[in-house]
Each structure stands twice: as C-alpha cells, then as structure tokens.
Amino acid sequence: MSETASDRTSVPQHVAIIMDGNGRWAQQRGRPRTFGHSKGVEAVRRVVEAAGDRGVRTLTLFSFSTENWNRPADEVGALFELMKRYVAADLASLKKKGVRIRIIGRRDDLTPDLAEIVTKAETDTAENTDFNLNIAFNYGGRDELIRAAQSLAEAVRAGDLNPSDIDEGRLSAALDTAGLPDVDLMIRTSGEQRISNFLLWQAAYAEFYFTDVLWPDFDDAELGRALDSFQQRDRRYGGVDAGAA
C-alpha cells in the first residue's frame, strides 16, 4: 500500500463500512441478487487499495451478519462462496502488500472449507503491519459482546479474574477486534441510516457518513468524500471546544 497524501493528521485511522445495496444494484439491472454480490467484491478490491493509499491504517468491512442467515439459502450459499473466492484469489497479493487479514465473527457456523481458508489467511498475514483488513463475516455486535462476556465470566469462574477488575480495557481485549483502535469513521452505503448491529462497542465515538451510492458503485472518489466529511467534524468525546465560552 503506497501513501499519496501529504497531510495525514486528520485521516481516520479506523474506517468501518456497511456494504449495502448489492441486491438493489443488481435488481435495477434486471439481474439476480447474487450478481450484485459478485460486483460488490470488485468494490471491495477498489476500496481496500484506495483506503491504504489515503492513509487509513485499519479497514473493517461488514460482509455477512448473523441476521443474514434469514436470507434465501441460495443467496447465503453464494455469499459463502464469494468469501472463499475472494480470500483465495487475493491472499497472495494482500500478503505481499503488507496487509494483515482478520475475519471477525462467529466461527462455529462456518463450513469446514471456509474455516480452513479463514485460518490460512490470518496465519499467513499475521506478521504484516502496514494495513489491517478486517472482514466481519457471520458477525453481529450483540453476539460479539455476549461472547466477550462469556469469556470474562469463564475467567472469573476459573479464579483467574476478579469481577472488580473488569473494565473497558479488559472487555475490549475480549472482543474480536482486540488490539485494534476504535472506529473513527463508519460509512454506510445505499441510503440506509442505521448501524445494523455492527461494531456496537467499537463505534461508541465514531463519526458517521451515509451515502446513497450503492456498494458496487462505491469507489475512491466516494471514499474521498467520506474522508473529507470526517475532516470537517469536531470530535469532542463528550467535552467542549477549547475556545468555547
């Protein structure tokens, strides 16, 4: 990942994107929803490259939610297949570019072949430090918090942790995103304005950018508009401006 911008002081270091609109994009063209998902993978490739070039260090993409199991079985199967194809096709290139891949979400519902690919992607890129690419697959924010709470409860039961020692740091360390910074900017495409159970803890102080652009059409230019919008925000974290009366 090359860097092109000269001033990166106001670039969000962690950008999260809810990639919405694949189905509508396809339907507008008289094609099946699965065609839209396939085109959405092309947008993923564009945006991963563009984010790195613009100075973003961590990118988290919402690919498949725990609620997406309610979709038709053929669409769910197509999403699983696309995940396998993307990782298999792009792993070598991403590794060479210094990208560390993490797949966040539940693992117990993954097919054995997908679980194997996920493990390989994470293992092969574990030493990379230039750019973090997190793919939220079979992920739900509430589910993540429940799993973190269960993990801490098990540590308490085993006598390894006192309940009074549980604080924000320990809970953060029990999440799928352990060791990564909180989200600075969350983007949602397709005109919807909700976070849909995505990174509930990590987005506590995130700025939001909503765009009518459908995900398959999302590109470097739209990412640039999102980053420009972020740079206009006044992030006070509950405080007030230093110059405020």
C-alpha positions in Angstrom: 0.0 0.0 0.0 1.5 3.3 -1.1 0.8 6.6 0.5 0.0 9.6 -1.6 -1.5 12.3 0.6 1.0 14.7 2.2 -1.1 15.6 5.3 -2.5 12.7 7.2 -3.1 14.3 10.5 -6.9 14.2 10.1 -7.2 10.9 8.3 -9.4 8.4 10.3 -7.2 5.5 11.3 -10.0 3.1 11.5 -12.8 3.1 8.9 -15.7 0.7 9.1 -18.1 0.2 6.1 -21.5 -1.4 6.0 -21.5 -2.5 2.4 -25.2 -2.2 1.5 -27.0 -2.2 -1.8 -25.7 -5.1 -3.8 -29.1 -6.6 -4.3 -30.8 -3.4 -5.3 -27.9 -2.6 -7.7 -28.5 -6.0 -9.4 -32.3 -5.6 -9.5 -32.0 -2.2 -11.1 -30.2 -4.0 -14.0 -32.6 -7.0 -14.2 -30.0 -9.4 -12.7 -30.2 -11.7 -9.7 -29.1 -10.5 -6.3 -26.1 -12.8 -6.5 -24.8 -10.9 -9.4 -24.8 -7.8 -7.3 -22.8 -9.5 -4.6 -20.2 -10.6 -7.2 -19.8 -7.0 -8.3 -19.6 -6.0 -4.7 -16.4 -8.0 -4.4 -14.9 -5.8 -7.1 -15.8 -2.7 -5.0 -14.0 -4.4 -2.0 -10.8 -4.6 -4.0 -11.0 -1.0 -5.1 -11.7 0.3 -1.6 -9.0 -1.7 0.1 -6.5 -0.2 -2.2 -7.9 3.3 -2.0 -8.1 3.3 1.8 -4.4 2.3 2.1 -3.4 4.9 -0.4 -5.3 7.6 1.5 -3.6 6.8 4.8 -6.2 4.7 6.6 -4.5 2.0 8.6 -7.5 -0.2 9.6 -10.5 -1.1 7.4 -13.4 -3.2 8.7 -15.9 -4.4 6.2 -19.4 -5.8 7.1 -19.7 -8.8 4.8 -22.2 -11.2 6.3 -24.2 -10.7 9.5 -25.6 -13.2 12.0 -29.0 -12.0 10.8 -28.2 -12.7 7.1 -29.0 -16.4 7.7 -32.6 -15.4 7.3 -32.0 -14.8 3.5 -32.8 -17.4 0.9 -30.5 -20.4 1.1 -29.1 -19.9 -2.4 -28.1 -16.3 -1.6 -26.4 -17.4 1.7 -24.5 -20.1 -0.2 -23.4 -17.6 -2.8 -22.1 -15.2 -0.2 -20.1 -18.1 1.4 -18.7 -19.0 -2.0 -17.7 -15.4 -2.7 -15.9 -15.1 0.6 -13.9 -18.2 -0.3 -13.1 -17.0 -3.8 -12.0 -13.5 -2.6 -9.6 -14.8 0.1 -8.2 -17.5 -2.2 -7.7 -15.1 -5.1 -6.4 -12.1 -3.2 -4.4 -13.6 -0.3 -1.0 -13.7 -2.0 -1.4 -10.1 -3.2 -2.6 -8.8 0.1 0.2 -10.6 1.9 2.8 -9.0 -0.4 1.4 -5.6 0.2 1.8 -5.9 4.0 -1.9 -6.4 4.7 -2.9 -8.3 7.8 -6.2 -10.1 7.4 -8.6 -10.8 10.3 -12.0 -12.4 10.0 -14.2 -11.3 12.9 -17.4 -13.0 13.9 -18.6 -16.5 14.9 -16.6 -19.4 13.6 -18.8 -22.3 14.6 -21.3 -21.9 11.8 -18.6 -21.7 9.0 -18.3 -24.7 6.7 -15.0 -26.6 7.2 -13.5 -25.5 3.9 -14.3 -21.8 4.6 -12.9 -22.1 8.2 -9.7 -23.6 6.8 -9.3 -20.7 4.3 -10.0 -18.1 7.1 -7.4 -19.7 9.3 -4.8 -19.7 6.5 -5.5 -16.1 5.6 -5.0 -15.0 9.2 -1.9 -17.2 9.8 -0.2 -16.2 6.5 -0.6 -12.5 7.2 -0.2 -12.4 11.0 3.2 -10.7 10.8 2.1 -7.9 8.5 1.8 -4.4 10.0 1.2 -2.0 7.1 -2.6 -2.2 6.9 -5.3 -4.1 8.8 -8.1 -5.6 6.8 -10.9 -7.0 9.0 -13.8 -8.8 7.3 -16.9 -9.2 9.5 -18.3 -12.5 8.4 -21.1 -14.2 10.4 -20.8 -11.2 12.7 -23.2 -9.4 15.0 -22.3 -6.8 17.5 -24.6 -8.1 20.2 -23.3 -11.6 19.6 -19.7 -10.4 19.9 -20.5 -8.7 23.3 -22.2 -11.9 24.6 -19.2 -14.0 23.6 -16.8 -11.5 25.3 -19.0 -11.5 28.5 -18.9 -15.3 28.5 -15.2 -15.4 28.1 -14.7 -13.0 31.1 -17.2 -15.0 33.1 -15.3 -18.2 32.5 -12.1 -16.4 33.7 -13.8 -15.3 36.8 -15.2 -18.8 37.5 -11.7 -20.3 37.0 -10.3 -17.8 39.5 -8.1 -16.0 37.0 -10.0 -12.8 37.2 -11.8 -10.7 39.8 -15.1 -9.2 38.8 -14.0 -5.8 40.1 -11.0 -6.0 37.6 -13.3 -6.0 34.6 -13.1 -2.6 32.9 -13.2 -1.1 29.4 -9.7 -2.4 28.6 -10.4 -6.0 29.6 -13.7 -6.0 27.7 -12.1 -4.6 24.6 -9.4 -7.2 24.8 -12.1 -9.9 24.8 -13.7 -8.6 21.6 -12.9 -9.9 18.1 -11.1 -6.6 17.4 -8.7 -6.9 20.3 -5.6 -4.8 19.8 -7.1 -2.6 17.2 -8.2 1.1 17.7 -11.8 2.0 18.0 -13.7 3.1 14.8 -13.2 6.7 13.8 -15.5 6.7 10.8 -18.4 4.4 9.9 -19.7 4.6 6.4 -23.0 3.0 5.2 -23.9 2.9 1.5 -27.3 2.7 -0.3 -29.1 5.5 1.6 -29.9 3.5 4.8 -29.1 5.3 8.0 -28.7 2.7 10.7 -25.7 0.6 12.0 -27.5 -2.8 11.9 -25.7 -4.3 14.9 -22.3 -3.6 13.6 -19.3 -2.9 16.0 -21.6 -1.6 18.7 -18.8 -1.2 21.3 -16.1 -0.1 18.9 -18.2 2.7 17.3 -19.1 4.4 20.6 -17.5 7.7 19.4 -17.4 7.1 15.6 -18.4 9.7 13.1 -21.0 8.5 10.6 -21.2 9.1 6.8 -24.3 7.9 4.9 -24.3 7.9 1.1 -27.0 7.0 -1.5 -24.3 5.2 -3.6 -24.9 1.5 -3.8 -22.0 -0.6 -2.8 -21.0 -1.9 -6.2 -20.6 1.7 -7.4 -18.5 2.8 -4.3 -15.0 3.9 -5.3 -12.1 6.1 -4.4 -14.0 9.3 -5.2 -16.8 8.4 -2.8 -14.3 7.3 -0.2 -12.6 10.7 -0.6 -15.9 12.5 0.0 -16.4 10.4 3.2 -12.9 11.3 4.4 -13.4 15.0 3.6 -16.7 15.0 5.6 -14.8 13.4 8.5 -12.2 16.1 8.4 -14.9 18.7 8.9 -16.2 17.1 12.1 -15.4 18.5 15.6 -14.7 15.4 17.7 -15.0 16.4 21.4 -15.6 12.9 23.0 -18.2 14.4 25.4 -16.2 17.6 26.1 -16.4 21.1 24.7 -14.2 23.1 22.4 -11.1 24.6 24.0 -12.2 28.1 22.9 -15.9 27.7 23.9 -17.2 30.2 26.4 
